[in-house]
PDB file of C-alpha atoms in Angstrom:
ATOM      1  CA  MET A 732      34.607  -7.549-153.721  1.00  0.00           C
ATOM      2  CA  SER A 733      34.327  -7.654-157.501  1.00  0.00           C
ATOM      3  CA  ASP A 734      31.056  -9.355-157.563  1.00  0.00           C
ATOM      4  CA  ASN A 735      29.812  -6.525-155.120  1.00  0.00           C
ATOM      5  CA  ILE A 736      30.919  -3.790-157.607  1.00  0.00           C
ATOM      6  CA  LEU A 737      29.650  -5.849-160.563  1.00  0.00           C
ATOM      7  CA  GLY A 738      26.194  -6.121-158.844  1.00  0.00           C
ATOM      8  CA  GLN A 739      26.080  -2.439-158.126  1.00  0.00           C
ATOM      9  CA  ILE A 740      26.693  -1.668-161.704  1.00  0.00           C
ATOM     10  CA  LYS A 741      24.018  -3.990-162.670  1.00  0.00           C
ATOM     11  CA  SER A 742      21.577  -2.389-160.110  1.00  0.00           C
ATOM     12  CA  ASP A 743      22.547   0.995-161.597  1.00  0.00           C
ATOM     13  CA  LEU A 744      21.615   0.007-164.980  1.00  0.00           C
ATOM     14  CA  ASP A 745      18.434  -1.700-163.921  1.00  0.00           C
ATOM     15  CA  SER A 746      16.998   1.626-162.893  1.00  0.00           C
ATOM     16  CA  PHE A 747      17.552   3.363-166.328  1.00  0.00           C
ATOM     17  CA  VAL A 748      16.139   0.295-168.352  1.00  0.00           C
ATOM     18  CA  GLY A 749      13.967   2.037-171.243  1.00  0.00           C
ATOM     19  CA  LYS A 750      16.060   5.284-171.015  1.00  0.00           C
ATOM     20  CA  GLU A 751      18.506   6.583-173.680  1.00  0.00           C
ATOM     21  CA  VAL A 752      22.062   6.119-173.260  1.00  0.00           C
ATOM     22  CA  ARG A 753      25.399   6.820-174.976  1.00  0.00           C
ATOM     23  CA  LEU A 754      27.896   4.220-175.297  1.00  0.00           C
ATOM     24  CA  LYS A 755      31.723   4.818-176.042  1.00  0.00           C
ATOM     25  CA  ALA A 756      33.330   1.312-176.670  1.00  0.00           C
ATOM     26  CA  ASN A 757      37.100   0.717-177.108  1.00  0.00           C
ATOM     27  CA  GLN A 758      37.268  -2.402-179.450  1.00  0.00           C
ATOM     28  CA  GLY A 759      41.212  -2.408-179.575  1.00  0.00           C
ATOM     29  CA  ARG A 760      43.609  -1.078-182.026  1.00  0.00           C
ATOM     30  CA  ARG A 761      42.626   2.484-181.789  1.00  0.00           C
ATOM     31  CA  LYS A 762      38.986   1.682-182.807  1.00  0.00           C
ATOM     32  CA  ILE A 763      36.425   3.355-180.767  1.00  0.00           C
ATOM     33  CA  ILE A 764      32.838   3.341-181.578  1.00  0.00           C
ATOM     34  CA  GLU A 765      30.282   5.919-180.166  1.00  0.00           C
ATOM     35  CA  LYS A 766      26.516   4.969-180.381  1.00  0.00           C
ATOM     36  CA  GLU A 767      23.368   6.386-178.841  1.00  0.00           C
ATOM     37  CA  GLY A 768      20.291   3.844-178.087  1.00  0.00           C
ATOM     38  CA  ILE A 769      17.977   2.687-175.523  1.00  0.00           C
ATOM     39  CA  LEU A 770      18.993   0.475-172.759  1.00  0.00           C
ATOM     40  CA  GLU A 771      16.700  -2.530-173.533  1.00  0.00           C
ATOM     41  CA  LYS A 772      17.137  -5.233-170.734  1.00  0.00           C
ATOM     42  CA  THR A 773      19.667  -6.280-168.156  1.00  0.00           C
ATOM     43  CA  TYR A 774      20.502  -9.979-167.696  1.00  0.00           C
ATOM     44  CA  PRO A 775      22.596 -11.422-164.831  1.00  0.00           C
ATOM     45  CA  LYS A 776      25.813 -11.160-166.683  1.00  0.00           C
ATOM     46  CA  VAL A 777      25.095  -8.948-169.726  1.00  0.00           C
ATOM     47  CA  PHE A 778      22.983  -5.573-170.677  1.00  0.00           C
ATOM     48  CA  VAL A 779      21.675  -4.980-174.158  1.00  0.00           C
ATOM     49  CA  VAL A 780      21.236  -1.614-175.858  1.00  0.00           C
ATOM     50  CA  LYS A 781      19.004  -1.176-179.053  1.00  0.00           C
ATOM     51  CA  VAL A 782      20.749   1.171-181.511  1.00  0.00           C
ATOM     52  CA  ASN A 783      18.962   2.432-184.575  1.00  0.00           C
ATOM     53  CA  ASP A 784      21.901   2.970-187.226  1.00  0.00           C
ATOM     54  CA  ASN A 785      20.769   3.847-190.982  1.00  0.00           C
ATOM     55  CA  GLN A 786      17.246   2.744-190.114  1.00  0.00           C
ATOM     56  CA  THR A 787      18.295  -0.763-189.119  1.00  0.00           C
ATOM     57  CA  PRO A 788      17.620  -1.610-185.337  1.00  0.00           C
ATOM     58  CA  GLN A 789      20.756  -3.431-184.051  1.00  0.00           C
ATOM     59  CA  ARG A 790      21.104  -4.855-180.203  1.00  0.00           C
ATOM     60  CA  ILE A 791      24.615  -4.790-178.798  1.00  0.00           C
ATOM     61  CA  SER A 792      25.479  -6.349-175.640  1.00  0.00           C
ATOM     62  CA  TYR A 793      28.180  -5.828-173.143  1.00  0.00           C
ATOM     63  CA  SER A 794      29.047  -7.325-169.852  1.00  0.00           C
ATOM     64  CA  TYR A 795      29.068  -5.378-166.609  1.00  0.00           C
ATOM     65  CA  ALA A 796      32.842  -6.273-166.186  1.00  0.00           C
ATOM     66  CA  ASP A 797      33.287  -4.231-169.592  1.00  0.00           C
ATOM     67  CA  VAL A 798      31.911  -1.157-167.756  1.00  0.00           C
ATOM     68  CA  LEU A 799      34.059  -1.964-164.729  1.00  0.00           C
ATOM     69  CA  THR A 800      37.276  -2.089-166.554  1.00  0.00           C
ATOM     70  CA  GLU A 801      36.331   0.860-168.855  1.00  0.00           C
ATOM     71  CA  THR A 802      36.324  -0.940-172.040  1.00  0.00           C
ATOM     72  CA  VAL A 803      32.729   0.497-172.307  1.00  0.00           C
ATOM     73  CA  GLU A 804      31.730   3.887-171.058  1.00  0.00           C
ATOM     74  CA  VAL A 805      27.791   4.253-170.491  1.00  0.00           C
ATOM     75  CA  LYS A 806      26.337   7.512-169.943  1.00  0.00           C
ATOM     76  CA  ILE A 807      22.460   8.276-169.370  1.00  0.00           C
ATOM     77  CA  LYS A 808      21.620  10.917-171.854  1.00  0.00           C
ATOM     78  CA  GLU A 809      18.990  13.037-169.932  1.00  0.00           C
ATOM     79  CA  ASN A 810      21.304  13.729-167.070  1.00  0.00           C
ATOM     80  CA  ASN A 811      24.624  12.705-168.606  1.00  0.00           C
ATOM     81  CA  MET A 812      25.553  10.533-165.679  1.00  0.00           C
ATOM     82  CA  LYS A 813      28.151   7.989-166.332  1.00  0.00           C
ATOM     83  CA  ILE A 814      27.591   4.480-164.886  1.00  0.00           C
ATOM     84  CA  GLY A 815      30.214   2.772-163.165  1.00  0.00           C
ATOM     85  CA  CYS A 816      32.273   5.598-161.686  1.00  0.00           C
ATOM     86  CA  ILE A 817      33.945   4.567-158.655  1.00  0.00           C
ATOM     87  CA  SER A 818      34.851   7.014-156.020  1.00  0.00           C
ATOM     88  CA  LEU A 819      37.618   5.668-153.453  1.00  0.00           C
TER      89      LEU A 819
END
């Protein structure tokens, strides 16, 4: 069942490759980072976001499981849609 959900998250992200996104990532011990960037590429297990911080481009990758467990929150900037929301 979880493979199906992870596949759904991947396909949702696939449709927004090249679009601007907002990331909110919980890195533990009350450390939460918020970044904006462009969803650059999706791979079978991870996705990559290109972030421009202080004129230094940087690439950050997260797994689809991070989105599923809500360790990482991904929102599409143009319509403020949250990826990975599961409604039962």
